[in-house]
mmCIF file of C-alpha atoms in Angstrom:
data_model
loop_
_atom_site.group_PDB
_atom_site.id
_atom_site.type_symbol
_atom_site.label_atom_id
_atom_site.label_comp_id
_atom_site.label_asym_id
_atom_site.label_seq_id
_atom_site.Cartn_x
_atom_site.Cartn_y
_atom_site.Cartn_z
ATOM 1 C CA UNK A 24 -18.781 14.677 -12.712
ATOM 2 C CA UNK A 25 -18.061 11.970 -15.259
ATOM 3 C CA UNK A 26 -18.750 8.331 -14.267
ATOM 4 C CA UNK A 27 -15.061 7.430 -13.833
ATOM 5 C CA UNK A 28 -14.406 10.365 -11.513
ATOM 6 C CA UNK A 29 -17.585 9.556 -9.582
ATOM 7 C CA UNK A 30 -16.478 5.909 -9.224
ATOM 8 C CA UNK A 31 -12.992 6.916 -8.067
ATOM 9 C CA UNK A 32 -14.366 9.377 -5.519
ATOM 10 C CA UNK A 33 -16.797 6.764 -4.163
ATOM 11 C CA UNK A 34 -13.959 4.223 -3.925
ATOM 12 C CA UNK A 35 -11.791 6.700 -2.059
ATOM 13 C CA UNK A 36 -14.601 7.500 0.373
ATOM 14 C CA UNK A 37 -15.388 3.807 0.967
ATOM 15 C CA UNK A 38 -11.721 2.886 1.402
ATOM 16 C CA UNK A 39 -11.001 5.799 3.741
ATOM 17 C CA UNK A 40 -14.052 4.948 5.852
ATOM 18 C CA UNK A 41 -13.119 1.268 6.047
ATOM 19 C CA UNK A 42 -9.464 1.962 6.832
ATOM 20 C CA UNK A 43 -10.363 4.421 9.590
ATOM 21 C CA UNK A 44 -12.917 2.065 11.128
ATOM 22 C CA UNK A 45 -10.687 -1.011 11.045
ATOM 23 C CA UNK A 46 -7.625 0.846 12.338
ATOM 24 C CA UNK A 47 -9.700 2.365 15.151
ATOM 25 C CA UNK A 48 -10.217 -1.081 16.676
ATOM 26 C CA UNK A 49 -6.638 -2.240 16.251
ATOM 27 C CA UNK A 50 -5.069 -3.955 19.213
ATOM 28 C CA UNK A 51 -1.568 -2.536 18.764
ATOM 29 C CA UNK A 52 0.411 -2.780 21.970
ATOM 30 C CA UNK A 53 1.874 0.682 21.440
ATOM 31 C CA UNK A 54 -0.270 3.763 21.055
ATOM 32 C CA UNK A 55 2.636 5.552 19.343
ATOM 33 C CA UNK A 56 2.978 2.733 16.805
ATOM 34 C CA UNK A 57 -0.744 2.758 16.081
ATOM 35 C CA UNK A 58 -0.679 6.551 15.731
ATOM 36 C CA UNK A 59 2.160 6.272 13.197
ATOM 37 C CA UNK A 60 0.273 3.589 11.275
ATOM 38 C CA UNK A 61 -2.864 5.742 11.142
ATOM 39 C CA UNK A 62 -0.837 8.838 10.228
ATOM 40 C CA UNK A 63 0.652 6.996 7.279
ATOM 41 C CA UNK A 64 -2.481 5.295 5.993
ATOM 42 C CA UNK A 65 -5.064 7.984 6.652
ATOM 43 C CA UNK A 66 -2.957 10.904 5.425
ATOM 44 C CA UNK A 67 -4.641 11.198 2.058
ATOM 45 C CA UNK A 68 -3.917 9.737 -1.311
ATOM 46 C CA UNK A 69 -5.741 8.936 -4.498
ATOM 47 C CA UNK A 70 -6.442 5.314 -3.519
ATOM 48 C CA UNK A 71 -5.713 4.110 -7.076
ATOM 49 C CA UNK A 72 -4.761 0.556 -6.074
ATOM 50 C CA UNK A 73 -7.920 -0.020 -4.021
ATOM 51 C CA UNK A 74 -10.012 1.484 -6.832
ATOM 52 C CA UNK A 75 -8.456 -0.989 -9.271
ATOM 53 C CA UNK A 76 -9.243 -3.820 -6.877
ATOM 54 C CA UNK A 77 -12.853 -2.673 -6.517
ATOM 55 C CA UNK A 78 -13.227 -2.170 -10.276
ATOM 56 C CA UNK A 79 -11.857 -5.666 -10.939
ATOM 57 C CA UNK A 80 -14.344 -7.142 -8.476
ATOM 58 C CA UNK A 81 -17.248 -5.373 -10.148
ATOM 59 C CA UNK A 82 -15.965 -6.421 -13.588
ATOM 60 C CA UNK A 83 -16.152 -10.102 -12.632
ATOM 61 C CA UNK A 84 -19.559 -9.797 -10.994
ATOM 62 C CA UNK A 85 -18.489 -9.517 -7.356
ATOM 63 C CA UNK A 86 -19.777 -6.919 -4.956
ATOM 64 C CA UNK A 87 -17.736 -3.968 -3.861
ATOM 65 C CA UNK A 88 -18.705 -4.927 -0.330
ATOM 66 C CA UNK A 89 -16.849 -8.251 -0.662
ATOM 67 C CA UNK A 90 -13.835 -6.516 -2.200
ATOM 68 C CA UNK A 91 -13.446 -3.602 0.221
ATOM 69 C CA UNK A 92 -11.181 -5.398 2.719
ATOM 70 C CA UNK A 93 -8.889 -6.769 -0.024
ATOM 71 C CA UNK A 94 -8.850 -3.285 -1.566
ATOM 72 C CA UNK A 95 -7.822 -1.830 1.784
ATOM 73 C CA UNK A 96 -5.122 -4.486 2.154
ATOM 74 C CA UNK A 97 -3.499 -3.223 -1.055
ATOM 75 C CA UNK A 98 -3.545 0.279 0.400
ATOM 76 C CA UNK A 99 -1.857 -0.931 3.591
ATOM 77 C CA UNK A 100 0.944 -2.401 1.455
ATOM 78 C CA UNK A 101 1.179 0.823 -0.514
ATOM 79 C CA UNK A 102 1.395 2.889 2.695
ATOM 80 C CA UNK A 103 4.090 0.598 4.091
ATOM 81 C CA UNK A 104 6.081 0.972 0.871
ATOM 82 C CA UNK A 105 5.865 4.762 1.041
ATOM 83 C CA UNK A 106 7.011 4.833 4.681
ATOM 84 C CA UNK A 107 10.046 2.725 3.855
ATOM 85 C CA UNK A 108 10.728 4.557 0.579
ATOM 86 C CA UNK A 109 10.894 7.877 2.462
ATOM 87 C CA UNK A 110 13.401 6.646 5.080
ATOM 88 C CA UNK A 111 16.898 8.166 5.254
ATOM 89 C CA UNK A 112 18.411 4.880 4.029
ATOM 90 C CA UNK A 113 16.204 4.980 0.925
ATOM 91 C CA UNK A 114 15.084 8.276 -0.670
ATOM 92 C CA UNK A 115 15.433 10.359 2.505
ATOM 93 C CA UNK A 116 12.297 12.401 1.852
ATOM 94 C CA UNK A 117 11.000 14.784 4.489
ATOM 95 C CA UNK A 118 7.594 15.515 2.940
ATOM 96 C CA UNK A 119 4.881 13.290 1.522
ATOM 97 C CA UNK A 120 1.631 14.784 0.235
ATOM 98 C CA UNK A 121 2.623 18.146 1.677
ATOM 99 C CA UNK A 122 3.182 16.985 5.238
ATOM 100 C CA UNK A 123 6.098 15.483 7.179
ATOM 101 C CA UNK A 124 6.941 11.892 6.317
ATOM 102 C CA UNK A 125 6.394 9.300 9.011
ATOM 103 C CA UNK A 126 10.034 9.202 10.137
ATOM 104 C CA UNK A 127 10.001 13.004 10.508
ATOM 105 C CA UNK A 128 6.605 13.153 12.257
ATOM 106 C CA UNK A 129 7.550 10.347 14.654
ATOM 107 C CA UNK A 130 11.085 8.974 14.419
ATOM 108 C CA UNK A 131 12.949 6.560 12.167
ATOM 109 C CA UNK A 132 12.506 3.482 14.352
ATOM 110 C CA UNK A 133 8.771 4.079 14.758
ATOM 111 C CA UNK A 134 8.431 4.614 11.005
ATOM 112 C CA UNK A 135 10.165 1.313 10.252
ATOM 113 C CA UNK A 136 7.947 -0.499 12.732
ATOM 114 C CA UNK A 137 4.799 1.203 11.389
ATOM 115 C CA UNK A 138 5.678 0.074 7.870
ATOM 116 C CA UNK A 139 6.375 -3.448 9.071
ATOM 117 C CA UNK A 140 3.103 -3.514 11.010
ATOM 118 C CA UNK A 141 1.085 -2.274 8.031
ATOM 119 C CA UNK A 142 2.614 -4.935 5.806
ATOM 120 C CA UNK A 143 1.697 -7.778 8.133
ATOM 121 C CA UNK A 144 -1.719 -6.241 8.846
ATOM 122 C CA UNK A 145 -2.492 -6.340 5.103
ATOM 123 C CA UNK A 146 -2.003 -10.106 5.063
ATOM 124 C CA UNK A 147 -3.983 -10.502 8.283
ATOM 125 C CA UNK A 148 -6.908 -8.612 6.755
ATOM 126 C CA UNK A 149 -6.744 -10.715 3.581
ATOM 127 C CA UNK A 150 -6.630 -13.958 5.543
ATOM 128 C CA UNK A 151 -9.858 -12.971 7.325
ATOM 129 C CA UNK A 152 -11.583 -11.101 4.475
ATOM 130 C CA UNK A 153 -15.341 -11.393 5.004
ATOM 131 C CA UNK A 154 -17.611 -12.758 2.261
ATOM 132 C CA UNK A 155 -14.634 -14.414 0.517
ATOM 133 C CA UNK A 156 -14.102 -18.181 0.355
ATOM 134 C CA UNK A 157 -10.900 -19.761 1.653
ATOM 135 C CA UNK A 158 -9.512 -20.605 -1.798
ATOM 136 C CA UNK A 159 -9.922 -17.010 -2.935
ATOM 137 C CA UNK A 160 -8.363 -15.699 0.280
ATOM 138 C CA UNK A 161 -5.317 -17.892 -0.292
ATOM 139 C CA UNK A 162 -5.035 -16.722 -3.907
ATOM 140 C CA UNK A 163 -5.257 -13.078 -2.797
ATOM 141 C CA UNK A 164 -2.565 -13.573 -0.148
ATOM 142 C CA UNK A 165 -0.327 -15.260 -2.720
ATOM 143 C CA UNK A 166 -0.804 -12.481 -5.307
ATOM 144 C CA UNK A 167 -0.194 -9.700 -2.811
ATOM 145 C CA UNK A 168 2.929 -11.464 -1.531
ATOM 146 C CA UNK A 169 4.275 -11.827 -5.083
ATOM 147 C CA UNK A 170 3.429 -8.238 -5.974
ATOM 148 C CA UNK A 171 4.997 -6.768 -2.869
ATOM 149 C CA UNK A 172 7.988 -9.062 -2.343
ATOM 150 C CA UNK A 173 11.459 -9.462 -3.795
ATOM 151 C CA UNK A 174 10.129 -10.179 -7.291
ATOM 152 C CA UNK A 175 7.753 -7.229 -7.099
ATOM 153 C CA UNK A 176 7.736 -3.911 -5.291
ATOM 154 C CA UNK A 177 10.632 -4.589 -2.890
ATOM 155 C CA UNK A 178 12.722 -5.879 -5.796
ATOM 156 C CA UNK A 179 11.952 -2.687 -7.699
ATOM 157 C CA UNK A 180 13.109 -0.593 -4.756
ATOM 158 C CA UNK A 181 16.347 -2.605 -4.649
ATOM 159 C CA UNK A 182 16.888 -1.918 -8.364
ATOM 160 C CA UNK A 183 16.197 1.761 -7.683
ATOM 161 C CA UNK A 184 18.821 1.907 -4.920
ATOM 162 C CA UNK A 185 21.377 0.027 -7.026
ATOM 163 C CA UNK A 186 20.808 2.532 -9.844
ATOM 164 C CA UNK A 187 21.556 5.721 -7.907
ATOM 165 C CA UNK A 188 24.083 7.825 -9.799
ATOM 166 C CA UNK A 189 23.999 5.580 -12.859
ATOM 167 C CA UNK A 190 22.685 6.321 -16.330
ATOM 168 C CA UNK A 191 19.797 3.931 -16.916
ATOM 169 C CA UNK A 192 18.589 2.574 -20.213
ATOM 170 C CA UNK A 193 14.897 2.895 -20.953
ATOM 171 C CA UNK A 194 14.563 -0.879 -20.523
ATOM 172 C CA UNK A 195 16.206 -0.806 -17.080
ATOM 173 C CA UNK A 196 14.055 2.149 -15.989
ATOM 174 C CA UNK A 197 10.901 0.415 -17.220
ATOM 175 C CA UNK A 198 11.872 -2.768 -15.372
ATOM 176 C CA UNK A 199 12.432 -0.859 -12.147
ATOM 177 C CA UNK A 200 9.047 0.887 -12.339
ATOM 178 C CA UNK A 201 7.277 -2.271 -13.459
ATOM 179 C CA UNK A 202 8.531 -3.905 -10.255
ATOM 180 C CA UNK A 203 8.063 -0.936 -7.905
ATOM 181 C CA UNK A 204 4.579 0.066 -8.995
ATOM 182 C CA UNK A 205 3.305 -2.340 -11.607
ATOM 183 C CA UNK A 206 3.578 -5.511 -9.533
ATOM 184 C CA UNK A 207 1.454 -4.057 -6.746
ATOM 185 C CA UNK A 208 -1.089 -2.761 -9.251
ATOM 186 C CA UNK A 209 -1.335 -6.257 -10.756
ATOM 187 C CA UNK A 210 -1.855 -7.663 -7.261
ATOM 188 C CA UNK A 211 -4.648 -5.143 -6.703
#
């Protein structure tokens, strides 16, 4: 395997292990909600955003160990965005990565709540990220909020919904994708 593929595979393994371990000790009041959260987050994926976060940490001389929780927080946001994107009111998808979407596997209300819970959990994890000083934690929370909010990913989804059935210019399409995907990648 080439070094990039090896790095990506190691990142995916580390992120999956950390996500599973941290979600296993969650104190969710509802077992069904926690099951939906786990289903959505642990259902596979390339883990590109966490890998970018881990690569950025290494590039600036930080340890992957210090960056693993922030990397996982970006994946929680990504999972929440996919849950909501698949909902009947959005793209109305029934399959994601070859298996039923969260609203099909559980129900629409549980899917919405699972997405909401994953979003807030991401910020909770960032706020308590181990081996990270308070100033850096605050900066990470701010960047993730910008990248995932109305000027970032959520704003891109709104543009997407407003564009249904319309012919889009290349510039408009690029803007939509820059918001939907690019803003979260920058935050990572």
